[in-house]
Tab-separated table of C-alpha atoms and ligand atoms in Angstrom:
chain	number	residue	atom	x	y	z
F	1	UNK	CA	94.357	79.933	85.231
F	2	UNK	CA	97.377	81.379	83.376
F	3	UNK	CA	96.577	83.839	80.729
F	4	UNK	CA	98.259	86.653	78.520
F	5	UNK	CA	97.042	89.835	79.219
F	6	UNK	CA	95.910	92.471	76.797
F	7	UNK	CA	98.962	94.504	77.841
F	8	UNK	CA	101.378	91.512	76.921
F	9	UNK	CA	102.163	90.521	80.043
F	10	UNK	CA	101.376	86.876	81.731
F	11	UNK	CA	99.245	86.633	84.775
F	12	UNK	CA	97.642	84.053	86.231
F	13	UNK	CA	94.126	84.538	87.835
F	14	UNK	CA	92.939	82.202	91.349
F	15	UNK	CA	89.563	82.236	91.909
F	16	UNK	CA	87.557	81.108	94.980
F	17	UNK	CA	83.980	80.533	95.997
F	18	UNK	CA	81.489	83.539	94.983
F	19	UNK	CA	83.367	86.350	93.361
F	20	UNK	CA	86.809	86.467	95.398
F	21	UNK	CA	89.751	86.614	92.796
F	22	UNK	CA	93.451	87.541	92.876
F	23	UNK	CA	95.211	88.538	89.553
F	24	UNK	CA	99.403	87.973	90.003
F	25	UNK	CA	101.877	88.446	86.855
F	26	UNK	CA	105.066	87.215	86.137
F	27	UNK	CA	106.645	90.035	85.951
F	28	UNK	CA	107.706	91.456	89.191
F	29	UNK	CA	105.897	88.244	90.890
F	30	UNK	CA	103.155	91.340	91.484
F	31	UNK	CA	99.783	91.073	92.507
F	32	UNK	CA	97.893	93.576	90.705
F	33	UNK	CA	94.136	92.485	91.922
F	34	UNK	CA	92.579	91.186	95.076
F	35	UNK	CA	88.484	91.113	94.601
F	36	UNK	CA	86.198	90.336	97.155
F	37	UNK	CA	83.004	87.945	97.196
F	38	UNK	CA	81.065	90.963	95.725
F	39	UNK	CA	83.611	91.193	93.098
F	40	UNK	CA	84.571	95.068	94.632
F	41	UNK	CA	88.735	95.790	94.205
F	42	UNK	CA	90.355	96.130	97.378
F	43	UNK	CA	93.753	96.886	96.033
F	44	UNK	CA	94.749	100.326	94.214
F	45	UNK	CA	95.801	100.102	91.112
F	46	UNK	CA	97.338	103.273	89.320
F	47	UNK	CA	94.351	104.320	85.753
F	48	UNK	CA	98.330	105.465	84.549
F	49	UNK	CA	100.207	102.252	85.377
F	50	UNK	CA	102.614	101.222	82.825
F	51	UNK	CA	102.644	97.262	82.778
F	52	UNK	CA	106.075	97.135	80.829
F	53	UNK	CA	109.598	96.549	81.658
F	54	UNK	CA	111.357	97.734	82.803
F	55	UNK	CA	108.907	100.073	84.945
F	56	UNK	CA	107.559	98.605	87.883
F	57	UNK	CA	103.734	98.012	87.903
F	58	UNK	CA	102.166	101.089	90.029
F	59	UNK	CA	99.926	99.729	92.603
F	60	UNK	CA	99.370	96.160	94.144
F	61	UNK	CA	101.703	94.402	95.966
F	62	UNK	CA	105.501	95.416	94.806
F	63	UNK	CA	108.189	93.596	96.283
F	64	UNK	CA	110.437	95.049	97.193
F	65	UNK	CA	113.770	92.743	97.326
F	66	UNK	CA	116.761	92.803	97.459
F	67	UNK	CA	116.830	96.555	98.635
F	68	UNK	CA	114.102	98.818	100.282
F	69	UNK	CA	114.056	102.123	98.601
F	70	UNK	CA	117.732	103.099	98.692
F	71	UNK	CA	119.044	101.458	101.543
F	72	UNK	CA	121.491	100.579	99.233
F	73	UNK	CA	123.867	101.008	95.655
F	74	UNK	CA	120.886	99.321	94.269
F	75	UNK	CA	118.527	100.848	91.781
F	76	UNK	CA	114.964	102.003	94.432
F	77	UNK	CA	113.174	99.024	95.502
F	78	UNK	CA	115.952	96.550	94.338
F	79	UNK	CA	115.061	94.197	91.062
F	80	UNK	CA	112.590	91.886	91.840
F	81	UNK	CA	109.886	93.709	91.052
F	82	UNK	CA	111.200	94.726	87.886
F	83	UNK	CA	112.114	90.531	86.395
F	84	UNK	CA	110.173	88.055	84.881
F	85	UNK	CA	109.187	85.243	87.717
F	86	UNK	CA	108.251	82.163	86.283
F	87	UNK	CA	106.049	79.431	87.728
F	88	UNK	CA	107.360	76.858	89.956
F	89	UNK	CA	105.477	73.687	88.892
F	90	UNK	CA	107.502	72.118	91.856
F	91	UNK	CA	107.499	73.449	94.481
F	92	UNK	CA	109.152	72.106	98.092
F	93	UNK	CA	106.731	71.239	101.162
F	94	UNK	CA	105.637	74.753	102.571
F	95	UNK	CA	106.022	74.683	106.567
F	96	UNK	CA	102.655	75.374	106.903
F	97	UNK	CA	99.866	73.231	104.788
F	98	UNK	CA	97.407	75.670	103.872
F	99	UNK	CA	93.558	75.084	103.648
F	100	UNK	CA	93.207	76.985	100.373
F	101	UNK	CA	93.387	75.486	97.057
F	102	UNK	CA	93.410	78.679	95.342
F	103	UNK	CA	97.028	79.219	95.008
F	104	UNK	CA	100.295	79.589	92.688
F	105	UNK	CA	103.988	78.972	93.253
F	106	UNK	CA	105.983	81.730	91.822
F	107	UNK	CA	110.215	82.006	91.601
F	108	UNK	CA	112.724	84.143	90.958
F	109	UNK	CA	116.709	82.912	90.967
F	110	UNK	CA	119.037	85.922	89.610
F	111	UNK	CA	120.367	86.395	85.624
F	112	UNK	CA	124.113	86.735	85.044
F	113	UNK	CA	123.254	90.713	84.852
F	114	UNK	CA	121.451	90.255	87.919
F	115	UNK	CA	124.823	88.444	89.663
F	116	UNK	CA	126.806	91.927	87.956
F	117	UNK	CA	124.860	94.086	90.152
F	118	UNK	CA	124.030	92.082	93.253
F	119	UNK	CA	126.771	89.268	93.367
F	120	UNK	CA	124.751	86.415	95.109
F	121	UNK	CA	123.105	83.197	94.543
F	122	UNK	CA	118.973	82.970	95.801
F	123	UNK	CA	116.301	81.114	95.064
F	124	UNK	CA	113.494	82.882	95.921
F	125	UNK	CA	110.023	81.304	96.231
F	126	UNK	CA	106.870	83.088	96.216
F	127	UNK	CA	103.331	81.442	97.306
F	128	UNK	CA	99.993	83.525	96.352
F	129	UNK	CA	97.157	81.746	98.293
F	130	UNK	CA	93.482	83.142	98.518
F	131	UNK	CA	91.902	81.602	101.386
F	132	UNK	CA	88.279	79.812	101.055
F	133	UNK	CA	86.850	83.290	103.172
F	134	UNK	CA	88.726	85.147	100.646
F	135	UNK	CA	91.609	86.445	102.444
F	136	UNK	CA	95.345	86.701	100.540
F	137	UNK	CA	98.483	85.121	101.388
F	138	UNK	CA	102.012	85.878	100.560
F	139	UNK	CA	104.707	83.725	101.801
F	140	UNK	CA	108.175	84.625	100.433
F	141	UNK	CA	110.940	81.754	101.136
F	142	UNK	CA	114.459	82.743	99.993
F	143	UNK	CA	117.513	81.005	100.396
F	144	UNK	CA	121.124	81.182	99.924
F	145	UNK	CA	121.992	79.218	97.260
F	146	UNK	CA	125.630	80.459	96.801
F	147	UNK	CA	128.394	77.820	96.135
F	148	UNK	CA	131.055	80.389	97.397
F	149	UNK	CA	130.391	80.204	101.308
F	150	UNK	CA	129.601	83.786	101.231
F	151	UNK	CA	126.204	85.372	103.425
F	152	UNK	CA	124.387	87.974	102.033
F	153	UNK	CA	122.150	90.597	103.646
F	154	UNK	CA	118.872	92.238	102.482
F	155	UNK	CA	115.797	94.544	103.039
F	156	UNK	CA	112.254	93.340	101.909
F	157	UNK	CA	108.742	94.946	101.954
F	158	UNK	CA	105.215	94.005	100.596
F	159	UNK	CA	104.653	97.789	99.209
F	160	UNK	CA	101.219	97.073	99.423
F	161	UNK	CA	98.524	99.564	97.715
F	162	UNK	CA	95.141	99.440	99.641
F	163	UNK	CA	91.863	100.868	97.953
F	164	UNK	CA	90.245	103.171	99.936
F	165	UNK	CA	87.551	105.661	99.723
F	166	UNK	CA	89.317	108.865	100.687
F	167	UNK	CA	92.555	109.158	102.430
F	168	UNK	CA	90.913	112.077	104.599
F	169	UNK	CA	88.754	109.041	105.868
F	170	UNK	CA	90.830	106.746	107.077
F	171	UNK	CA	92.998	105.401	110.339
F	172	UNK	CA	95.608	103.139	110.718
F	173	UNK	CA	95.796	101.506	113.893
F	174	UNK	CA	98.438	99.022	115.364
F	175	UNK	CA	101.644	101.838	115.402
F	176	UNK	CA	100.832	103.927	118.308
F	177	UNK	CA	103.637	104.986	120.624
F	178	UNK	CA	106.412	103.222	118.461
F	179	UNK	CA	109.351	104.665	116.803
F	180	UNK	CA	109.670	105.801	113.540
F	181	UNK	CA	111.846	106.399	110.750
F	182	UNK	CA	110.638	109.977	108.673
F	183	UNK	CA	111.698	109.500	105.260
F	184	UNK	CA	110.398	113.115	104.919
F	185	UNK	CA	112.996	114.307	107.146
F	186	UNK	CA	116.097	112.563	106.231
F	187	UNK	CA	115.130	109.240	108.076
F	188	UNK	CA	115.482	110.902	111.150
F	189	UNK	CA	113.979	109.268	114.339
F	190	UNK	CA	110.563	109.846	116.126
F	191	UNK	CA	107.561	108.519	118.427
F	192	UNK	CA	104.667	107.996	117.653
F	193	UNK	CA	102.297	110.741	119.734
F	194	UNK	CA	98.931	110.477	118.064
F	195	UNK	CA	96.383	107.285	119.017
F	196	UNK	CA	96.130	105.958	115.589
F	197	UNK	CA	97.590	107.007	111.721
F	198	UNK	CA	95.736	109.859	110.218
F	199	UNK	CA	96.604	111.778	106.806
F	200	UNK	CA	96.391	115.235	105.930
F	201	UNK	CA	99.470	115.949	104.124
F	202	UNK	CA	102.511	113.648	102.191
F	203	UNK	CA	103.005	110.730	105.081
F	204	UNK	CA	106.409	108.618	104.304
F	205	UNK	CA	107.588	106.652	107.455
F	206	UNK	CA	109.461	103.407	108.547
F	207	UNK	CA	107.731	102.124	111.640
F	208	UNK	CA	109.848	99.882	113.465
F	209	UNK	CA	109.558	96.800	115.366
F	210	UNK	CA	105.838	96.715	115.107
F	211	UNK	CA	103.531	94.728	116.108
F	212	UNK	CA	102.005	91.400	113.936
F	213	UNK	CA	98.723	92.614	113.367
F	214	UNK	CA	97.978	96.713	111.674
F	215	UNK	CA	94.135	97.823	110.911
F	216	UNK	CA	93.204	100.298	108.078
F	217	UNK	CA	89.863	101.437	108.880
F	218	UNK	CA	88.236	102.818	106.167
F	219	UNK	CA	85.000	104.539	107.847
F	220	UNK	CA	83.237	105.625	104.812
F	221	UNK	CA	83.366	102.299	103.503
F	222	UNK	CA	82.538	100.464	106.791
F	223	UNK	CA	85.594	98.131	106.080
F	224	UNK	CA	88.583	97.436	107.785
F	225	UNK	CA	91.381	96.105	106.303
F	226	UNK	CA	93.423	94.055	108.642
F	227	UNK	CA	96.996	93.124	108.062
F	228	UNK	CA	98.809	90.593	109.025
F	229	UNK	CA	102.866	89.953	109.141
F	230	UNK	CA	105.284	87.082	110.367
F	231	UNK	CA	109.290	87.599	109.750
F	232	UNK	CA	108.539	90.974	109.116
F	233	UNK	CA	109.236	93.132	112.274
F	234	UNK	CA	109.067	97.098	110.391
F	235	UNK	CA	106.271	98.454	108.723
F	236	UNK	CA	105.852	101.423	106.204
F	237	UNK	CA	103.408	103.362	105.613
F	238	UNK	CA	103.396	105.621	102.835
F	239	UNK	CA	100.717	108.139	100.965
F	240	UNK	CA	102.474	110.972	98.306
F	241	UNK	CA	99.527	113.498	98.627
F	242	UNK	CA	99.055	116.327	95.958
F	243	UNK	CA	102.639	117.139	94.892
F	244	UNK	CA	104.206	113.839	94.542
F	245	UNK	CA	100.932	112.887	92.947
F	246	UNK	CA	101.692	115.294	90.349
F	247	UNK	CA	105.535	114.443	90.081
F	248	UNK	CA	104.819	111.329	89.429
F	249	UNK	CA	104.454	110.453	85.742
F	250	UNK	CA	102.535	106.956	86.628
F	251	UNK	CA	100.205	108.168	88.711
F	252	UNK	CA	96.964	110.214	88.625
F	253	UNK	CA	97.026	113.726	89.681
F	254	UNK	CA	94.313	113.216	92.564
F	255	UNK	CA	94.784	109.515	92.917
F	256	UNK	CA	96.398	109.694	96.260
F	257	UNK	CA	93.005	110.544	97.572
F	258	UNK	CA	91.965	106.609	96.945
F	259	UNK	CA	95.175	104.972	97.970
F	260	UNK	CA	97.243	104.169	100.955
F	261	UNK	CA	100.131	101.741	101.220
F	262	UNK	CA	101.027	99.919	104.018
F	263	UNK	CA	103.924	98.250	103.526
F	264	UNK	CA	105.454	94.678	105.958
F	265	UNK	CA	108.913	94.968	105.685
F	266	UNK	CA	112.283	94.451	107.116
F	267	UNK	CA	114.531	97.300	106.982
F	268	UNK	CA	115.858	98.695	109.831
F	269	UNK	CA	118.059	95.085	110.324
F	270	UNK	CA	118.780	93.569	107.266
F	271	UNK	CA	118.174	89.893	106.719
F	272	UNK	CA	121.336	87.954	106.798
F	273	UNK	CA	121.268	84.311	105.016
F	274	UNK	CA	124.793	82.213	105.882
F	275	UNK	CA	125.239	79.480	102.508
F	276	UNK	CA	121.911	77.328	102.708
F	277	UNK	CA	119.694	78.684	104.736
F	278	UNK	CA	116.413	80.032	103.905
F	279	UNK	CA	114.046	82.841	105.654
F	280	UNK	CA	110.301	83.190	104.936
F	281	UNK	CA	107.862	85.870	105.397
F	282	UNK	CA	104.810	86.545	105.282
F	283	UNK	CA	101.821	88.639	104.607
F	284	UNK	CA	98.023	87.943	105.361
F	285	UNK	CA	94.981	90.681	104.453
F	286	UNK	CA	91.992	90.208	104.955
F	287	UNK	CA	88.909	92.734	104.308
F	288	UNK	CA	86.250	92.867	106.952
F	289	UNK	CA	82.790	95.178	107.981
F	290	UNK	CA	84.179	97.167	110.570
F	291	UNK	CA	81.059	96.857	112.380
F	292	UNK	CA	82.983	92.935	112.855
F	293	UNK	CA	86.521	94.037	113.894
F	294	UNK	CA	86.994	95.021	117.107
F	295	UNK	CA	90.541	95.865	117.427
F	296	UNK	CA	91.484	92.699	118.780
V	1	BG6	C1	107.582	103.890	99.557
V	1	BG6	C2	108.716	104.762	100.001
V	1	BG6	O1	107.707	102.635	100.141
V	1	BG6	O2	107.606	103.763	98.138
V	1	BG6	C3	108.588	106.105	99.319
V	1	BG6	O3	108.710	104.885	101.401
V	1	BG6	C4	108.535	105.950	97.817
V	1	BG6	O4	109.684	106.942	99.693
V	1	BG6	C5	107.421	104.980	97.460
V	1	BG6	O5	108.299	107.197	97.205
V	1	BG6	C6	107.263	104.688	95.961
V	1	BG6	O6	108.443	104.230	95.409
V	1	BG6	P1	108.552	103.932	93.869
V	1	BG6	O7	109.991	103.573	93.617
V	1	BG6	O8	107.624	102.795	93.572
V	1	BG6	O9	108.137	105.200	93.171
Protein backbone atom coordinates (compact mmCIF):
# COMPACT_ATOMS: atom_id res chain seq x y z
CA UNK A 1 0.00 0.00 0.00
CA UNK A 2 1.69 3.24 -1.13
CA UNK A 3 0.44 6.33 0.49
CA UNK A 4 1.40 10.11 1.08
CA UNK A 5 2.01 10.85 4.43
CA UNK A 6 0.71 13.74 6.44
CA UNK A 7 4.28 15.07 6.54
CA UNK A 8 4.50 15.02 2.59
CA UNK A 9 6.52 12.35 2.24
CA UNK A 10 5.63 8.82 0.35
CA UNK A 11 5.71 5.61 2.22
CA UNK A 12 4.45 2.56 1.56
CA UNK A 13 2.93 0.37 4.40
CA UNK A 14 3.24 -4.00 4.25
CA UNK A 15 1.06 -5.58 6.37
CA UNK A 16 0.94 -9.25 7.50
CA UNK A 17 -1.34 -11.57 9.40
CA UNK A 18 -2.72 -10.04 12.87
CA UNK A 19 -1.27 -6.64 13.50
CA UNK A 20 2.49 -6.97 12.18
CA UNK A 21 3.24 -3.87 9.88
CA UNK A 22 6.36 -2.16 8.49
CA UNK A 23 6.11 1.55 7.33
CA UNK A 24 9.28 2.34 4.61
CA UNK A 25 9.48 5.88 2.68
CA UNK A 26 11.01 6.87 -0.30
CA UNK A 27 13.06 9.06 0.92
CA UNK A 28 16.20 7.68 2.30
CA UNK A 29 14.70 4.03 1.33
CA UNK A 30 14.09 4.28 5.45
CA UNK A 31 12.08 2.19 7.47
CA UNK A 32 10.52 4.27 9.99
CA UNK A 33 8.04 1.45 11.64
CA UNK A 34 8.24 -2.21 12.41
CA UNK A 35 4.90 -3.29 14.57
CA UNK A 36 4.39 -6.47 15.99
CA UNK A 37 1.21 -8.88 16.00
CA UNK A 38 -0.01 -6.80 19.03
CA UNK A 39 0.45 -3.77 17.02
CA UNK A 40 3.40 -2.56 19.88
CA UNK A 41 6.49 -0.41 17.92
CA UNK A 42 9.63 -2.12 18.13
CA UNK A 43 11.65 0.49 16.39
CA UNK A 44 12.55 4.08 17.96
CA UNK A 45 11.48 6.72 16.33
CA UNK A 46 12.70 10.32 17.39
CA UNK A 47 8.81 12.61 18.93
CA UNK A 48 11.47 15.52 17.20
CA UNK A 49 12.22 13.81 13.87
CA UNK A 50 12.19 16.06 10.99
CA UNK A 51 10.80 13.99 7.91
CA UNK A 52 12.19 16.61 5.30
CA UNK A 53 15.07 16.87 3.05
CA UNK A 54 17.44 17.23 3.27
CA UNK A 55 17.67 15.98 7.07
CA UNK A 56 17.84 12.46 7.53
CA UNK A 57 14.80 10.81 9.27
CA UNK A 58 15.93 10.27 13.13
CA UNK A 59 15.26 6.78 14.08
CA UNK A 60 14.48 3.50 12.08
CA UNK A 61 16.64 1.96 9.88
CA UNK A 62 19.15 4.70 8.16
CA UNK A 63 21.36 3.51 5.62
CA UNK A 64 24.06 4.36 5.70
CA UNK A 65 25.80 4.17 2.04
CA UNK A 66 28.12 5.13 0.41
CA UNK A 67 30.15 6.25 3.58
CA UNK A 68 29.86 5.25 7.35
CA UNK A 69 30.02 8.29 9.46
CA UNK A 70 33.14 10.01 8.12
CA UNK A 71 35.17 7.38 6.89
CA UNK A 72 35.36 9.54 4.17
CA UNK A 73 35.22 13.35 2.15
CA UNK A 74 31.63 12.49 2.18
CA UNK A 75 28.99 14.42 4.02
CA UNK A 76 28.26 11.76 7.69
CA UNK A 77 26.51 8.73 6.72
CA UNK A 78 27.04 9.27 2.90
CA UNK A 79 23.68 10.23 0.70
CA UNK A 80 21.49 7.55 0.55
CA UNK A 81 19.67 8.20 3.29
CA UNK A 82 19.19 11.64 2.45
CA UNK A 83 17.55 10.87 -1.72
CA UNK A 84 14.38 10.05 -2.93
CA UNK A 85 14.28 6.02 -3.75
CA UNK A 86 11.69 5.16 -5.98
CA UNK A 87 9.93 1.83 -6.42
CA UNK A 88 11.28 -0.81 -8.54
CA UNK A 89 8.17 -2.33 -10.19
CA UNK A 90 10.82 -4.76 -11.75
CA UNK A 91 12.78 -6.08 -10.00
CA UNK A 92 15.61 -9.02 -10.99
CA UNK A 93 15.26 -12.69 -9.42
CA UNK A 94 16.48 -12.28 -5.69
CA UNK A 95 19.03 -15.27 -4.86
CA UNK A 96 16.96 -16.32 -2.30
CA UNK A 97 12.93 -16.79 -2.93
CA UNK A 98 11.44 -15.62 0.11
CA UNK A 99 8.25 -17.09 1.80
CA UNK A 100 6.78 -13.67 2.57
CA UNK A 101 4.49 -11.84 0.39
CA UNK A 102 4.64 -8.81 2.37
CA UNK A 103 7.33 -7.01 0.61
CA UNK A 104 8.55 -3.90 -1.62
CA UNK A 105 11.40 -3.39 -4.06
CA UNK A 106 13.03 -0.13 -3.48
CA UNK A 107 16.14 1.64 -5.76
CA UNK A 108 18.38 4.14 -5.74
CA UNK A 109 20.91 4.85 -8.97
CA UNK A 110 22.92 8.31 -8.37
CA UNK A 111 21.79 12.10 -9.87
CA UNK A 112 24.36 14.02 -11.92
CA UNK A 113 25.00 15.99 -8.41
CA UNK A 114 25.25 12.76 -6.88
CA UNK A 115 28.12 11.61 -9.73
CA UNK A 116 29.83 15.46 -8.66
CA UNK A 117 30.40 14.25 -5.27
CA UNK A 118 30.86 10.50 -5.49
CA UNK A 119 31.97 9.85 -9.20
CA UNK A 120 30.47 6.29 -9.75
CA UNK A 121 27.81 4.44 -11.44
CA UNK A 122 25.38 1.93 -8.89
CA UNK A 123 22.33 0.59 -8.99
CA UNK A 124 21.35 -0.10 -5.78
CA UNK A 125 18.40 -2.37 -4.91
CA UNK A 126 16.67 -2.50 -1.73
CA UNK A 127 14.09 -5.43 -0.66
CA UNK A 128 11.80 -4.73 2.60
CA UNK A 129 10.18 -8.16 3.39
CA UNK A 130 8.07 -8.85 6.64
CA UNK A 131 8.00 -12.43 7.15
CA UNK A 132 4.50 -14.38 7.77
CA UNK A 133 5.86 -14.65 11.85
CA UNK A 134 6.46 -11.07 11.51
CA UNK A 135 10.08 -10.77 11.34
CA UNK A 136 11.85 -7.88 8.87
CA UNK A 137 14.11 -8.29 6.08
CA UNK A 138 16.52 -6.03 4.41
CA UNK A 139 18.48 -7.21 1.54
CA UNK A 140 20.59 -4.48 -0.14
CA UNK A 141 22.04 -5.61 -3.74
CA UNK A 142 24.35 -2.99 -5.32
CA UNK A 143 26.24 -3.17 -8.30
CA UNK A 144 28.71 -1.47 -10.37
CA UNK A 145 27.14 -0.16 -13.12
CA UNK A 146 30.01 2.11 -14.38
CA UNK A 147 30.76 2.17 -18.19
CA UNK A 148 34.36 3.48 -17.39
CA UNK A 149 36.04 0.13 -16.07
CA UNK A 150 36.66 1.83 -12.88
CA UNK A 151 35.94 -0.19 -9.10
CA UNK A 152 34.71 1.65 -6.43
CA UNK A 153 34.89 1.03 -2.68
CA UNK A 154 32.36 1.68 0.15
CA UNK A 155 31.20 1.42 3.84
CA UNK A 156 27.50 0.43 4.64
CA UNK A 157 25.48 0.04 7.91
CA UNK A 158 21.76 -0.62 8.84
CA UNK A 159 21.87 2.27 11.69
CA UNK A 160 19.19 0.54 13.17
CA UNK A 161 17.09 2.26 16.17
CA UNK A 162 15.63 -0.45 18.55
CA UNK A 163 12.73 0.48 21.07
CA UNK A 164 13.47 -0.38 24.32
CA UNK A 165 12.22 0.19 27.73
CA UNK A 166 15.20 1.76 29.45
CA UNK A 167 18.70 1.69 28.29
CA UNK A 168 19.74 1.00 32.08
CA UNK A 169 17.81 -2.34 31.34
CA UNK A 170 19.24 -3.78 28.71
CA UNK A 171 22.24 -6.28 27.33
CA UNK A 172 23.61 -6.88 24.19
CA UNK A 173 24.99 -10.14 23.70
CA UNK A 174 26.93 -11.69 20.67
CA UNK A 175 30.31 -9.11 21.01
CA UNK A 176 32.10 -10.52 23.89
CA UNK A 177 35.88 -10.78 23.73
CA UNK A 178 36.08 -9.10 20.18
CA UNK A 179 37.82 -6.03 19.14
CA UNK A 180 36.59 -2.80 18.93
CA UNK A 181 36.82 0.43 17.37
CA UNK A 182 35.98 3.53 20.25
CA UNK A 183 34.65 6.27 18.33
CA UNK A 184 34.75 8.02 21.77
CA UNK A 185 38.37 7.83 21.81
CA UNK A 186 39.54 8.67 18.43
CA UNK A 187 38.72 5.14 16.94
CA UNK A 188 41.32 3.77 18.86
CA UNK A 189 41.45 -0.08 19.35
CA UNK A 190 40.14 -2.33 22.25
CA UNK A 191 38.77 -5.85 23.59
CA UNK A 192 35.99 -6.52 24.64
CA UNK A 193 36.38 -7.48 28.69
CA UNK A 194 32.84 -7.49 29.96
CA UNK A 195 30.38 -10.81 29.23
CA UNK A 196 27.76 -8.96 27.40
CA UNK A 197 27.00 -4.90 26.31
CA UNK A 198 25.76 -2.86 29.15
CA UNK A 199 25.12 1.10 29.19
CA UNK A 200 25.67 3.55 31.74
CA UNK A 201 27.17 6.38 30.02
CA UNK A 202 27.52 7.69 25.96
CA UNK A 203 28.52 4.07 24.23
CA UNK A 204 29.87 4.72 20.43
CA UNK A 205 31.86 1.64 19.11
CA UNK A 206 32.74 -0.29 15.83
CA UNK A 207 32.78 -3.96 16.69
CA UNK A 208 34.61 -5.83 14.25
CA UNK A 209 34.41 -9.05 12.57
CA UNK A 210 31.47 -10.17 14.57
CA UNK A 211 29.63 -12.80 14.64
CA UNK A 212 26.10 -13.42 12.36
CA UNK A 213 23.76 -13.47 15.02
CA UNK A 214 23.67 -10.23 18.14
CA UNK A 215 20.77 -10.37 20.99
CA UNK A 216 19.32 -7.18 22.65
CA UNK A 217 17.70 -8.34 25.67
CA UNK A 218 15.42 -6.07 26.92
CA UNK A 219 14.58 -7.56 30.57
CA UNK A 220 11.91 -5.25 31.59
CA UNK A 221 10.10 -5.97 28.59
CA UNK A 222 10.72 -9.77 28.56
CA UNK A 223 11.77 -9.41 24.81
CA UNK A 224 14.72 -10.07 23.02
CA UNK A 225 15.49 -8.67 19.98
CA UNK A 226 17.63 -10.87 17.87
CA UNK A 227 19.62 -9.69 14.94
CA UNK A 228 20.63 -11.16 12.22
CA UNK A 229 23.49 -10.20 9.42
CA UNK A 230 24.98 -11.84 6.16
CA UNK A 231 27.78 -9.71 4.09
CA UNK A 232 28.04 -7.68 6.94
CA UNK A 233 31.12 -8.73 9.07
CA UNK A 234 31.30 -5.21 11.71
CA UNK A 235 28.75 -4.16 13.90
CA UNK A 236 28.03 -0.78 15.73
CA UNK A 237 26.55 -0.13 18.47
CA UNK A 238 25.75 3.22 19.45
CA UNK A 239 23.57 5.08 22.41
CA UNK A 240 24.34 9.25 22.85
CA UNK A 241 23.22 9.34 26.58
CA UNK A 242 22.33 12.75 28.29
CA UNK A 243 24.66 15.24 26.56
CA UNK A 244 24.47 14.29 23.03
CA UNK A 245 20.80 13.89 23.73
CA UNK A 246 20.72 17.44 24.43
CA UNK A 247 23.12 18.51 21.50
CA UNK A 248 21.13 17.11 19.33
CA UNK A 249 18.44 19.37 17.85
CA UNK A 250 16.30 16.15 16.50
CA UNK A 251 16.19 14.39 19.35
CA UNK A 252 14.45 14.43 22.76
CA UNK A 253 16.32 15.51 25.73
CA UNK A 254 15.78 12.08 27.69
CA UNK A 255 15.04 9.99 24.66
CA UNK A 256 18.21 8.06 24.80
CA UNK A 257 16.74 6.33 27.76
CA UNK A 258 14.24 4.36 25.16
CA UNK A 259 16.63 3.80 22.33
CA UNK A 260 19.60 1.78 21.35
CA UNK A 261 21.04 1.27 17.89
CA UNK A 262 22.67 -1.55 16.74
CA UNK A 263 23.96 -1.07 13.66
CA UNK A 264 25.24 -4.32 10.70
CA UNK A 265 27.75 -2.77 8.86
CA UNK A 266 30.89 -2.99 6.92
CA UNK A 267 33.48 -0.59 7.78
CA UNK A 268 36.58 -1.59 8.88
CA UNK A 269 37.24 -3.14 4.97
CA UNK A 270 35.49 -1.34 2.54
CA UNK A 271 33.45 -3.09 -0.09
CA UNK A 272 35.16 -3.09 -3.38
CA UNK A 273 32.82 -3.68 -6.64
CA UNK A 274 35.20 -4.26 -10.04
CA UNK A 275 32.65 -2.96 -13.34
CA UNK A 276 29.54 -5.41 -13.02
CA UNK A 277 29.53 -7.01 -10.15
CA UNK A 278 27.09 -6.78 -7.45
CA UNK A 279 27.31 -7.45 -3.44
CA UNK A 280 24.24 -8.00 -1.22
CA UNK A 281 23.63 -7.76 2.37
CA UNK A 282 21.53 -8.36 4.62
CA UNK A 283 19.66 -7.75 7.76
CA UNK A 284 17.03 -10.01 9.62
CA UNK A 285 15.21 -8.90 13.22
CA UNK A 286 13.11 -10.57 14.72
CA UNK A 287 11.34 -9.78 18.26
CA UNK A 288 10.92 -12.67 20.62
CA UNK A 289 9.75 -13.42 24.67
CA UNK A 290 12.95 -13.88 26.12
CA UNK A 291 11.56 -16.52 28.17
CA UNK A 292 11.89 -18.32 24.18
CA UNK A 293 15.50 -17.31 23.28
CA UNK A 294 18.03 -19.11 24.65
CA UNK A 295 21.14 -17.69 23.35
CA UNK A 296 21.51 -20.10 20.74
C1 LIG B 1 26.37 6.27 14.81
C2 LIG B 1 27.77 6.78 14.95
O1 LIG B 1 26.36 5.19 13.93
O2 LIG B 1 25.54 7.30 14.30
C3 LIG B 1 27.76 7.98 15.87
O3 LIG B 1 28.61 5.76 15.43
C4 LIG B 1 26.81 9.04 15.36
O4 LIG B 1 29.08 8.52 15.99
C5 LIG B 1 25.44 8.41 15.16
O5 LIG B 1 26.72 10.10 16.29
C6 LIG B 1 24.36 9.36 14.61
O6 LIG B 1 24.76 9.95 13.43
P1 LIG B 1 23.86 11.02 12.71
O7 LIG B 1 24.65 11.52 11.54
O8 LIG B 1 22.60 10.32 12.29
O9 LIG B 1 23.59 12.09 13.73
Amino acid sequence: ERVKAANGLEKVILREVRKNSVEVYLYGGHVTSWKDEHGEELLFVSNKAIFKPPKAIRGGIPICFPQFSNFGHLEAHGFARNRIWTVDTDPPPFPVPISSRAYIDLMLKPTEEDLKIWPHSFEYRLRVALGPGGDLMLTSRIRNTSADGKSFSFTFAYHTYFSISDISEIRVEGLETLDYLDNLQDRARFTEQGDAIVFESELDRIYLGTPSKIAIIDHEKKRTFVVRKGGLPDAVVWNPWDKKAKAMSDFGDDEYKRMVCVEAAAIEKPITLKPGEEWTGKLELSAVPSSYYSGQ
